[in-house]
Amino acid sequence: MKEKAGVNATESSSRTSSAVIYGELTVLGYNAKQPDSMAAAAATNRRQSTKFSLRQRSRANGVRPSREHECKSEEAKIAMKSRLESEGTHSVSYTLSRNHTIVVEYTHDPDTDLLQIGRSAEEPIDFMVLDTIPGNERHLKRSVERSTISRFACRILISRKPPFTARIFAAGFDSKRNIFLGEKATKWKNKLGDIDGLTTNGVLIMHPTETPEGSRRPSEWKEVSVCGAVFPFKGQRECPKLYDELLMEDNILQDGTLIDLCGVTLLWRSAEGLEQSTTTKQLEFELANLNAQRPQCPVGLTTLVIPARQPVRSDKQPYVYVNCGHVQGDHHWGVVPGSDGGDWRECPMCRAVGPLVELCLGAEPSVYVDSDPKLTHAFVPCGHVASVETVRYWSQVCIPLSSREFRSICPFCATPLDSGRPLVRLIFQDAID
């Protein structure tokens, strides 16, 4: 039976004090909980979740390129495939034409662990992921009709020795230990004469950068090849030029690296980054402190309580006027027709007119970019509350929604942010005792 190198991160009781934790992968858009459509599947398949903890295997299973074989006939290709399968050898097949295939044979690497991500439920996949439906569309559909995520989307190779360097590669090995690039796939020879290629749907990465002031900023998206080379992402499937390869860039995952698999976006947090980042207990403490101040609705004169994870139907549920930031309850004062076809509200405190949005806590700690968050801002239009640094950072991150469309989304629910006002500072009415 295949050893599980990753566990659902919510199953912390299964960890042992001696286990080496490499890092954690979080699926953006689920706010520390699983949707109903995924919960049932996760009950029988622990490889399917919204958060995965990557830890060291008891035995190394990594592989590295060994030999290259050129098959110039269909018979030669079939014979090579049969031999590799009978030997249980990993390989990558590059089909150049019907009668011309290059097969790269891989050999065991005792110094690395191999972990694979994809849509397939087959055994070679360690972490199964599904297409993310934006939070503002989940009331309309529970799943996508046709997934754009590859069955064997990518693989991560992690060094078993400190500093446990993790590298990402496009495509994963299937149940026959093969990666197959068809005749139409983008392929080329690199400067060393080795063959390489891109997958149909692509694997994109984005490393965060740090400003001189110490704040985090997003960078440009890059595309990763089957062999781990990095290229600028041009938004179209064309053969990269050799001079396009970003020699100063690499496929090493950094704390905060985003991985886009054409339908789902993952956040990588290193073990060191997790030790210094926000925790669930910190968020619960900050939320309790905020609610302990007993913010009031100046119209309904009720005490408001910001809920964790999702809004509740109660007179204590707080709402924010997104054009001014004043927080109140759901009263019916100042209802006016909105330019979006819905009902807008006129704020009784400052007369600003605009949408009224429910508030709830952004409860997924891994997406916070500061270690001591103060819950002062919210994303627009979803209303997830977080720290100012976190809200500002994610409002600047543009996630690929297609090969040519990029949008900033809320990391807690994947709802596209308002392009004109993606965030709002919260203004609470103090308690009246």
Tab-separated table of C-alpha atoms in Angstrom:
chain	number	residue	atom	x	y	z
A	1	MET	CA	0.000	0.000	0.000
A	2	LYS	CA	1.199	3.492	-0.860
A	3	GLU	CA	2.523	5.499	2.046
A	4	LYS	CA	0.740	8.798	2.617
A	5	ALA	CA	3.254	11.636	2.733
A	6	GLY	CA	0.624	14.283	3.313
A	7	VAL	CA	-2.319	14.493	5.665
A	8	ASN	CA	-5.411	16.614	5.907
A	9	ALA	CA	-4.119	19.502	7.999
A	10	THR	CA	-7.213	19.395	10.188
A	11	GLU	CA	-6.150	15.941	11.394
A	12	SER	CA	-3.427	17.360	13.625
A	13	SER	CA	-3.870	14.532	16.138
A	14	SER	CA	-2.355	12.138	13.604
A	15	ARG	CA	0.954	14.009	13.646
A	16	THR	CA	3.815	12.790	15.787
A	17	SER	CA	6.398	14.957	17.515
A	18	SER	CA	9.186	13.250	15.551
A	19	ALA	CA	7.602	13.822	12.116
A	20	VAL	CA	9.384	16.305	9.863
A	21	ILE	CA	6.856	18.796	8.507
A	22	TYR	CA	7.961	20.285	5.198
A	23	GLY	CA	5.162	22.811	4.902
A	24	GLU	CA	1.495	23.254	4.171
A	25	LEU	CA	-0.676	23.736	1.078
A	26	THR	CA	-3.945	25.657	1.421
A	27	VAL	CA	-6.606	25.866	-1.277
A	28	LEU	CA	-7.703	29.496	-1.572
A	29	GLY	CA	-11.378	30.263	-1.128
A	30	TYR	CA	-12.652	28.032	1.678
A	31	ASN	CA	-11.996	29.984	4.907
A	32	ALA	CA	-10.700	27.060	7.000
A	33	LYS	CA	-13.648	24.785	6.217
A	34	GLN	CA	-14.706	22.292	3.565
A	35	PRO	CA	-17.705	22.881	1.280
A	36	ASP	CA	-20.548	20.364	1.513
A	37	SER	CA	-19.686	18.946	-1.908
A	38	MET	CA	-16.166	18.112	-0.751
A	39	ALA	CA	-16.929	16.986	2.803
A	40	ALA	CA	-18.680	13.782	1.734
A	41	ALA	CA	-15.809	12.799	-0.560
A	42	ALA	CA	-13.209	13.683	2.055
A	43	ALA	CA	-14.872	11.315	4.516
A	44	THR	CA	-13.802	8.385	2.362
A	45	ASN	CA	-10.735	9.907	0.702
A	46	ARG	CA	-8.373	11.812	2.999
A	47	ARG	CA	-6.366	12.992	0.006
A	48	GLN	CA	-9.208	15.395	-0.831
A	49	SER	CA	-9.369	18.478	1.362
A	50	THR	CA	-8.799	22.227	1.362
A	51	LYS	CA	-5.576	22.064	3.380
A	52	PHE	CA	-2.703	19.578	3.257
A	53	SER	CA	0.264	19.138	5.563
A	54	LEU	CA	3.353	17.851	3.749
A	55	ARG	CA	5.654	15.710	5.858
A	56	GLN	CA	8.648	13.481	5.358
A	57	ARG	CA	8.071	9.917	4.218
A	58	SER	CA	9.554	7.010	6.125
A	59	ARG	CA	11.343	6.040	2.903
A	60	ALA	CA	12.410	8.307	0.065
A	61	ASN	CA	10.426	7.962	-3.163
A	62	GLY	CA	11.959	10.783	-5.206
A	63	VAL	CA	13.148	10.300	-8.789
A	64	ARG	CA	15.534	12.154	-11.111
A	65	PRO	CA	16.236	11.993	-14.888
A	66	SER	CA	18.652	9.238	-15.826
A	67	ARG	CA	18.760	8.295	-19.537
A	68	GLU	CA	17.171	9.523	-22.737
A	69	HIS	CA	15.924	7.101	-25.396
A	70	GLU	CA	14.935	8.022	-28.948
A	71	CYS	CA	12.278	5.795	-30.516
A	72	LYS	CA	11.907	6.279	-34.276
A	73	SER	CA	9.159	3.749	-34.890
A	74	GLU	CA	5.883	2.708	-33.310
A	75	GLU	CA	7.342	-0.722	-32.554
A	76	ALA	CA	10.337	0.770	-30.758
A	77	LYS	CA	8.073	3.010	-28.687
A	78	ILE	CA	5.833	0.099	-27.674
A	79	ALA	CA	8.844	-2.047	-26.758
A	80	MET	CA	10.334	0.772	-24.644
A	81	LYS	CA	7.023	1.411	-22.904
A	82	SER	CA	6.620	-2.292	-22.140
A	83	ARG	CA	10.111	-2.563	-20.672
A	84	LEU	CA	9.744	0.487	-18.448
A	85	GLU	CA	6.336	-0.641	-17.165
A	86	SER	CA	7.589	-4.145	-16.393
A	87	GLU	CA	10.528	-2.677	-14.455
A	88	GLY	CA	8.314	-0.195	-12.601
A	89	THR	CA	10.449	2.680	-13.881
A	90	HIS	CA	9.280	6.280	-13.974
A	91	SER	CA	9.502	7.969	-17.378
A	92	VAL	CA	8.434	11.002	-19.410
A	93	SER	CA	7.387	10.455	-23.047
A	94	TYR	CA	7.610	13.323	-25.544
A	95	THR	CA	5.781	12.514	-28.790
A	96	LEU	CA	7.341	14.520	-31.639
A	97	SER	CA	5.422	12.737	-34.403
A	98	ARG	CA	3.601	9.474	-34.956
A	99	ASN	CA	6.844	7.552	-35.416
A	100	HIS	CA	9.198	9.678	-33.367
A	101	THR	CA	9.137	9.714	-29.553
A	102	ILE	CA	11.754	10.671	-26.992
A	103	VAL	CA	11.482	8.829	-23.682
A	104	VAL	CA	13.354	10.096	-20.644
A	105	GLU	CA	13.957	7.378	-18.078
A	106	TYR	CA	14.054	8.348	-14.391
A	107	THR	CA	15.901	6.651	-11.552
A	108	HIS	CA	15.371	6.539	-7.790
A	109	ASP	CA	16.661	9.518	-5.796
A	110	PRO	CA	17.303	8.565	-2.138
A	111	ASP	CA	17.612	12.212	-1.091
A	112	THR	CA	14.150	13.487	-2.077
A	113	ASP	CA	10.446	12.891	-1.452
A	114	LEU	CA	7.968	13.072	-4.328
A	115	LEU	CA	4.427	14.397	-3.787
A	116	GLN	CA	1.834	14.819	-6.537
A	117	ILE	CA	-1.243	17.026	-6.943
A	118	GLY	CA	-4.110	16.672	-9.396
A	119	ARG	CA	-7.791	16.069	-10.048
A	120	SER	CA	-7.450	12.290	-10.285
A	121	ALA	CA	-8.503	10.021	-7.437
A	122	GLU	CA	-5.938	7.416	-8.500
A	123	GLU	CA	-3.266	6.218	-6.088
A	124	PRO	CA	-0.296	8.226	-7.462
A	125	ILE	CA	-2.016	11.480	-6.457
A	126	ASP	CA	-1.199	12.509	-2.888
A	127	PHE	CA	-3.434	15.588	-2.853
A	128	MET	CA	-6.651	15.633	-4.852
A	129	VAL	CA	-8.014	19.074	-5.763
A	130	LEU	CA	-11.229	20.236	-7.414
A	131	ASP	CA	-12.148	23.411	-9.285
A	132	THR	CA	-12.835	26.319	-6.934
A	133	ILE	CA	-16.250	27.918	-7.325
A	134	PRO	CA	-16.229	31.618	-6.284
A	135	GLY	CA	-18.165	32.310	-3.111
A	136	ASN	CA	-20.642	34.570	-4.887
A	137	GLU	CA	-21.607	31.695	-7.240
A	138	ARG	CA	-21.884	28.774	-4.785
A	139	HIS	CA	-25.614	29.329	-4.293
A	140	LEU	CA	-26.023	28.702	-8.020
A	141	LYS	CA	-23.894	25.574	-8.461
A	142	ARG	CA	-22.076	22.978	-6.350
A	143	SER	CA	-19.555	21.843	-8.960
A	144	VAL	CA	-18.242	22.699	-12.413
A	145	GLU	CA	-19.512	20.777	-15.430
A	146	ARG	CA	-16.099	20.425	-17.038
A	147	SER	CA	-12.946	20.705	-14.986
A	148	THR	CA	-9.883	22.503	-16.338
A	149	ILE	CA	-7.528	20.957	-13.772
A	150	SER	CA	-5.278	18.201	-15.115
A	151	ARG	CA	-5.742	14.735	-13.648
A	152	PHE	CA	-2.009	14.670	-12.880
A	153	ALA	CA	-1.336	18.404	-12.654
A	154	CYS	CA	2.033	18.818	-10.963
A	155	ARG	CA	4.606	17.237	-8.695
A	156	ILE	CA	6.707	18.604	-5.852
A	157	LEU	CA	10.155	17.248	-5.085
A	158	ILE	CA	11.421	17.992	-1.569
A	159	SER	CA	14.918	17.454	-0.217
A	160	ARG	CA	14.921	15.184	2.836
A	161	LYS	CA	17.792	17.143	4.365
A	162	PRO	CA	17.702	20.681	5.812
A	163	PRO	CA	16.738	23.236	4.617
A	164	PHE	CA	14.178	20.861	2.984
A	165	THR	CA	14.124	22.689	-0.352
A	166	ALA	CA	10.855	22.127	-2.258
A	167	ARG	CA	10.775	22.355	-6.069
A	168	ILE	CA	7.693	22.253	-8.269
A	169	PHE	CA	7.400	20.691	-11.737
A	170	ALA	CA	4.563	20.611	-14.265
A	171	ALA	CA	2.772	17.259	-14.720
A	172	GLY	CA	2.640	14.238	-12.442
A	173	PHE	CA	3.327	10.553	-13.021
A	174	ASP	CA	0.240	8.419	-13.686
A	175	SER	CA	-0.569	4.944	-12.347
A	176	LYS	CA	1.901	3.461	-14.850
A	177	ARG	CA	4.590	5.872	-13.627
A	178	ASN	CA	4.577	7.758	-16.912
A	179	ILE	CA	4.144	11.376	-17.960
A	180	PHE	CA	2.895	11.641	-21.532
A	181	LEU	CA	3.162	14.760	-23.698
A	182	GLY	CA	1.267	14.313	-26.939
A	183	GLU	CA	2.224	15.500	-30.379
A	184	LYS	CA	0.410	18.828	-29.962
A	185	ALA	CA	2.017	19.660	-26.612
A	186	THR	CA	4.625	22.416	-26.528
A	187	LYS	CA	8.118	20.850	-26.546
A	188	TRP	CA	11.703	22.014	-27.176
A	189	LYS	CA	15.362	21.259	-26.541
A	190	ASN	CA	17.024	23.427	-23.914
A	191	LYS	CA	20.543	24.847	-24.075
A	192	LEU	CA	21.985	21.603	-22.728
A	193	GLY	CA	20.252	19.593	-25.423
A	194	ASP	CA	17.731	18.048	-23.024
A	195	ILE	CA	14.096	17.875	-24.056
A	196	ASP	CA	11.469	19.759	-22.068
A	197	GLY	CA	7.836	20.758	-22.454
A	198	LEU	CA	4.732	22.466	-21.110
A	199	THR	CA	1.447	20.851	-20.123
A	200	THR	CA	-1.801	21.748	-21.830
A	201	ASN	CA	-3.390	23.605	-18.931
A	202	GLY	CA	-0.134	24.847	-17.452
A	203	VAL	CA	1.317	25.253	-13.972
A	204	LEU	CA	1.860	28.853	-12.847
A	205	ILE	CA	3.696	30.131	-9.781
A	206	MET	CA	3.934	33.550	-8.162
A	207	HIS	CA	6.581	34.304	-5.540
A	208	PRO	CA	5.857	37.184	-3.144
A	209	THR	CA	8.464	39.921	-2.760
A	210	GLU	CA	9.323	42.043	0.244
A	211	THR	CA	9.599	45.825	0.195
A	212	PRO	CA	12.376	47.709	2.046
A	213	GLU	CA	9.766	48.515	4.694
A	214	GLY	CA	9.186	44.802	5.290
A	215	SER	CA	5.704	44.497	3.768
A	216	ARG	CA	4.805	41.776	1.282
A	217	ARG	CA	4.041	42.531	-2.371
A	218	PRO	CA	3.019	40.239	-5.261
A	219	SER	CA	5.242	39.681	-8.289
A	220	GLU	CA	4.625	38.499	-11.867
A	221	TRP	CA	3.240	35.050	-12.620
A	222	LYS	CA	5.670	32.544	-14.159
A	223	GLU	CA	5.085	29.222	-15.908
A	224	VAL	CA	6.912	26.041	-14.881
A	225	SER	CA	7.900	23.338	-17.366
A	226	VAL	CA	7.917	19.552	-16.961
A	227	CYS	CA	11.628	19.716	-16.103
A	228	GLY	CA	11.242	22.690	-13.759
A	229	ALA	CA	12.438	25.530	-16.004
A	230	VAL	CA	10.746	28.895	-15.388
A	231	PHE	CA	9.359	31.159	-18.114
A	232	PRO	CA	7.398	34.413	-18.117
A	233	PHE	CA	3.701	33.730	-18.530
A	234	LYS	CA	2.433	35.327	-21.739
A	235	GLY	CA	-1.163	34.179	-21.527
A	236	GLN	CA	-0.991	31.999	-24.596
A	237	ARG	CA	0.169	28.489	-25.451
A	238	GLU	CA	3.225	29.061	-27.627
A	239	CYS	CA	6.649	27.467	-27.656
A	240	PRO	CA	8.923	29.534	-25.393
A	241	LYS	CA	12.100	30.870	-26.909
A	242	LEU	CA	15.316	29.654	-25.326
A	243	TYR	CA	16.236	33.209	-24.452
A	244	ASP	CA	12.885	33.574	-22.632
A	245	GLU	CA	13.954	31.200	-19.867
A	246	LEU	CA	14.348	33.150	-16.639
A	247	LEU	CA	17.784	31.973	-15.605
A	248	MET	CA	17.693	34.142	-12.471
A	249	GLU	CA	14.412	32.504	-11.423
A	250	ASP	CA	13.935	28.967	-10.149
A	251	ASN	CA	11.144	26.567	-9.318
A	252	ILE	CA	11.893	26.556	-5.573
A	253	LEU	CA	8.791	27.173	-3.469
A	254	GLN	CA	9.121	30.117	-1.082
A	255	ASP	CA	6.962	30.870	1.920
A	256	GLY	CA	3.842	32.449	0.402
A	257	THR	CA	4.302	31.114	-3.150
A	258	LEU	CA	1.022	30.749	-5.052
A	259	ILE	CA	0.499	27.745	-7.356
A	260	ASP	CA	-2.223	28.013	-9.997
A	261	LEU	CA	-3.423	24.793	-11.664
A	262	CYS	CA	-5.974	26.300	-14.077
A	263	GLY	CA	-9.060	26.012	-11.897
A	264	VAL	CA	-7.669	26.007	-8.370
A	265	THR	CA	-5.014	28.125	-6.630
A	266	LEU	CA	-2.882	26.803	-3.783
A	267	LEU	CA	-0.867	28.731	-1.200
A	268	TRP	CA	2.432	27.228	-0.035
A	269	ARG	CA	3.536	27.976	3.525
A	270	SER	CA	6.915	26.668	4.617
A	271	ALA	CA	7.437	25.158	8.047
A	272	GLU	CA	9.504	28.191	9.073
A	273	GLY	CA	6.850	30.567	7.772
A	274	LEU	CA	4.106	28.775	9.678
A	275	GLU	CA	6.042	29.079	12.929
A	276	GLN	CA	6.070	32.864	12.578
A	277	SER	CA	2.592	33.360	11.126
A	278	THR	CA	-0.829	33.975	12.592
A	279	THR	CA	-2.558	31.071	14.337
A	280	THR	CA	-6.212	30.155	14.716
A	281	LYS	CA	-6.002	30.903	18.443
A	282	GLN	CA	-4.706	34.410	17.716
A	283	LEU	CA	-7.595	35.094	15.354
A	284	GLU	CA	-10.093	33.788	17.890
A	285	PHE	CA	-8.504	36.027	20.541
A	286	GLU	CA	-8.646	39.128	18.312
A	287	LEU	CA	-12.268	38.405	17.376
A	288	ALA	CA	-13.217	37.955	21.027
A	289	ASN	CA	-11.536	41.278	21.901
A	290	LEU	CA	-13.394	43.062	19.101
A	291	ASN	CA	-16.752	41.634	20.120
A	292	ALA	CA	-16.005	42.369	23.785
A	293	GLN	CA	-16.084	46.086	22.927
A	294	ARG	CA	-19.803	45.584	22.234
A	295	PRO	CA	-20.117	47.611	19.037
A	296	GLN	CA	-23.586	49.058	18.628
A	297	CYS	CA	-26.003	49.634	15.779
A	298	PRO	CA	-26.908	53.339	16.099
A	299	VAL	CA	-30.326	52.751	14.503
A	300	GLY	CA	-31.512	49.471	16.014
A	301	LEU	CA	-29.556	50.059	19.264
A	302	THR	CA	-28.523	46.405	19.304
A	303	THR	CA	-25.140	44.971	20.240
A	304	LEU	CA	-23.396	43.562	17.184
A	305	VAL	CA	-21.324	40.349	17.140
A	306	ILE	CA	-18.973	39.515	14.273
A	307	PRO	CA	-19.343	35.767	13.565
A	308	ALA	CA	-16.570	33.356	12.725
A	309	ARG	CA	-16.370	31.866	9.201
A	310	GLN	CA	-19.866	32.710	7.924
A	311	PRO	CA	-22.664	35.241	8.560
A	312	VAL	CA	-25.646	34.322	10.757
A	313	ARG	CA	-29.295	35.330	10.539
A	314	SER	CA	-29.631	37.416	13.691
A	315	ASP	CA	-30.255	41.016	14.747
A	316	LYS	CA	-26.686	40.884	16.077
A	317	GLN	CA	-25.217	40.303	12.606
A	318	PRO	CA	-23.098	43.340	11.610
A	319	TYR	CA	-23.127	44.925	8.146
A	320	VAL	CA	-20.784	47.505	6.628
A	321	TYR	CA	-21.597	50.358	4.289
A	322	VAL	CA	-18.823	49.752	1.766
A	323	ASN	CA	-18.570	53.387	0.616
A	324	CYS	CA	-17.883	54.787	4.078
A	325	GLY	CA	-17.029	51.901	6.425
A	326	HIS	CA	-19.667	52.491	9.096
A	327	VAL	CA	-20.787	49.223	10.701
A	328	GLN	CA	-24.455	48.789	11.658
A	329	GLY	CA	-27.179	46.163	11.897
A	330	ASP	CA	-29.607	45.135	9.166
A	331	HIS	CA	-32.276	47.824	9.557
A	332	HIS	CA	-34.396	49.122	6.705
A	333	TRP	CA	-33.513	52.794	6.918
A	334	GLY	CA	-32.391	54.581	3.749
A	335	VAL	CA	-33.131	51.920	1.128
A	336	VAL	CA	-32.497	53.285	-2.382
A	337	PRO	CA	-32.216	51.665	-5.849
A	338	GLY	CA	-28.609	50.755	-6.660
A	339	SER	CA	-26.769	51.056	-9.970
A	340	ASP	CA	-26.211	47.261	-9.898
A	341	GLY	CA	-29.945	46.575	-9.893
A	342	GLY	CA	-30.123	45.737	-6.180
A	343	ASP	CA	-31.058	47.699	-3.086
A	344	TRP	CA	-28.449	50.096	-1.784
A	345	ARG	CA	-28.505	51.911	1.551
A	346	GLU	CA	-27.913	55.451	2.652
A	347	CYS	CA	-25.708	55.504	5.740
A	348	PRO	CA	-27.522	57.342	8.572
A	349	MET	CA	-24.159	58.457	9.984
A	350	CYS	CA	-22.662	60.215	6.933
A	351	ARG	CA	-25.302	59.934	4.170
A	352	ALA	CA	-22.971	57.919	1.880
A	353	VAL	CA	-24.951	55.702	-0.499
A	354	GLY	CA	-23.789	52.264	-1.557
A	355	PRO	CA	-24.074	48.496	-1.024
A	356	LEU	CA	-24.522	47.020	2.446
A	357	VAL	CA	-22.426	43.878	3.092
A	358	GLU	CA	-22.513	41.249	5.848
A	359	LEU	CA	-19.355	40.891	7.929
A	360	CYS	CA	-17.674	37.704	9.145
A	361	LEU	CA	-14.179	36.694	10.195
A	362	GLY	CA	-11.530	35.675	7.693
A	363	ALA	CA	-10.714	32.522	9.644
A	364	GLU	CA	-7.996	30.877	7.517
A	365	PRO	CA	-4.739	31.806	9.323
A	366	SER	CA	-2.349	30.782	6.534
A	367	VAL	CA	-3.401	33.642	4.238
A	368	TYR	CA	-2.531	36.352	6.809
A	369	VAL	CA	0.690	38.186	5.983
A	370	ASP	CA	1.320	39.523	9.503
A	371	SER	CA	1.963	37.693	12.763
A	372	ASP	CA	-0.050	40.027	15.031
A	373	PRO	CA	-3.202	40.880	13.077
A	374	LYS	CA	-5.698	43.513	14.151
A	375	LEU	CA	-9.139	43.050	12.622
A	376	THR	CA	-9.694	46.517	11.174
A	377	HIS	CA	-10.599	46.048	7.487
A	378	ALA	CA	-12.852	43.971	5.241
A	379	PHE	CA	-12.832	42.783	1.650
A	380	VAL	CA	-15.446	44.183	-0.738
A	381	PRO	CA	-17.915	42.827	-1.774
A	382	CYS	CA	-17.794	39.669	0.402
A	383	GLY	CA	-17.254	41.256	3.841
A	384	HIS	CA	-14.528	38.979	5.228
A	385	VAL	CA	-12.756	40.786	8.059
A	386	ALA	CA	-8.947	40.688	8.380
A	387	SER	CA	-5.925	42.859	9.136
A	388	VAL	CA	-5.076	45.891	7.021
A	389	GLU	CA	-1.801	44.321	5.809
A	390	THR	CA	-3.582	41.137	4.742
A	391	VAL	CA	-6.431	42.929	2.982
A	392	ARG	CA	-4.075	45.283	1.151
A	393	TYR	CA	-1.780	42.471	0.008
A	394	TRP	CA	-4.497	40.216	-1.397
A	395	SER	CA	-6.254	43.132	-3.083
A	396	GLN	CA	-3.050	43.535	-5.134
A	397	VAL	CA	-2.710	39.836	-6.038
A	398	CYS	CA	-4.299	39.040	-9.405
A	399	ILE	CA	-5.302	35.381	-9.742
A	400	PRO	CA	-5.505	33.813	-13.241
A	401	LEU	CA	-9.188	33.156	-13.965
A	402	SER	CA	-8.358	32.130	-17.551
A	403	SER	CA	-5.371	32.324	-19.893
A	404	ARG	CA	-6.054	36.021	-20.463
A	405	GLU	CA	-8.069	37.209	-17.455
A	406	PHE	CA	-6.623	38.072	-14.056
A	407	ARG	CA	-8.660	39.307	-11.067
A	408	SER	CA	-8.046	39.992	-7.409
A	409	ILE	CA	-10.090	37.670	-5.222
A	410	CYS	CA	-10.846	37.315	-1.541
A	411	PRO	CA	-8.540	34.523	-0.292
A	412	PHE	CA	-11.230	33.403	2.155
A	413	CYS	CA	-14.068	32.797	-0.341
A	414	ALA	CA	-12.576	33.348	-3.851
A	415	THR	CA	-15.160	36.045	-4.651
A	416	PRO	CA	-13.728	38.559	-7.178
A	417	LEU	CA	-13.030	41.863	-5.449
A	418	ASP	CA	-14.555	45.175	-6.463
A	419	SER	CA	-12.155	46.739	-8.956
A	420	GLY	CA	-12.807	50.263	-7.715
A	421	ARG	CA	-12.973	49.654	-3.953
A	422	PRO	CA	-11.579	46.215	-3.026
A	423	LEU	CA	-11.336	46.956	0.700
A	424	VAL	CA	-12.889	49.133	3.385
A	425	ARG	CA	-11.775	50.294	6.826
A	426	LEU	CA	-14.335	49.378	9.479
A	427	ILE	CA	-15.792	52.144	11.672
A	428	PHE	CA	-17.641	50.852	14.720
A	429	GLN	CA	-20.079	52.726	16.965
A	430	ASP	CA	-18.904	52.366	20.578
A	431	ALA	CA	-21.118	50.712	23.138
A	432	ILE	CA	-23.597	52.964	24.930
A	433	ASP	CA	-23.725	51.944	28.617
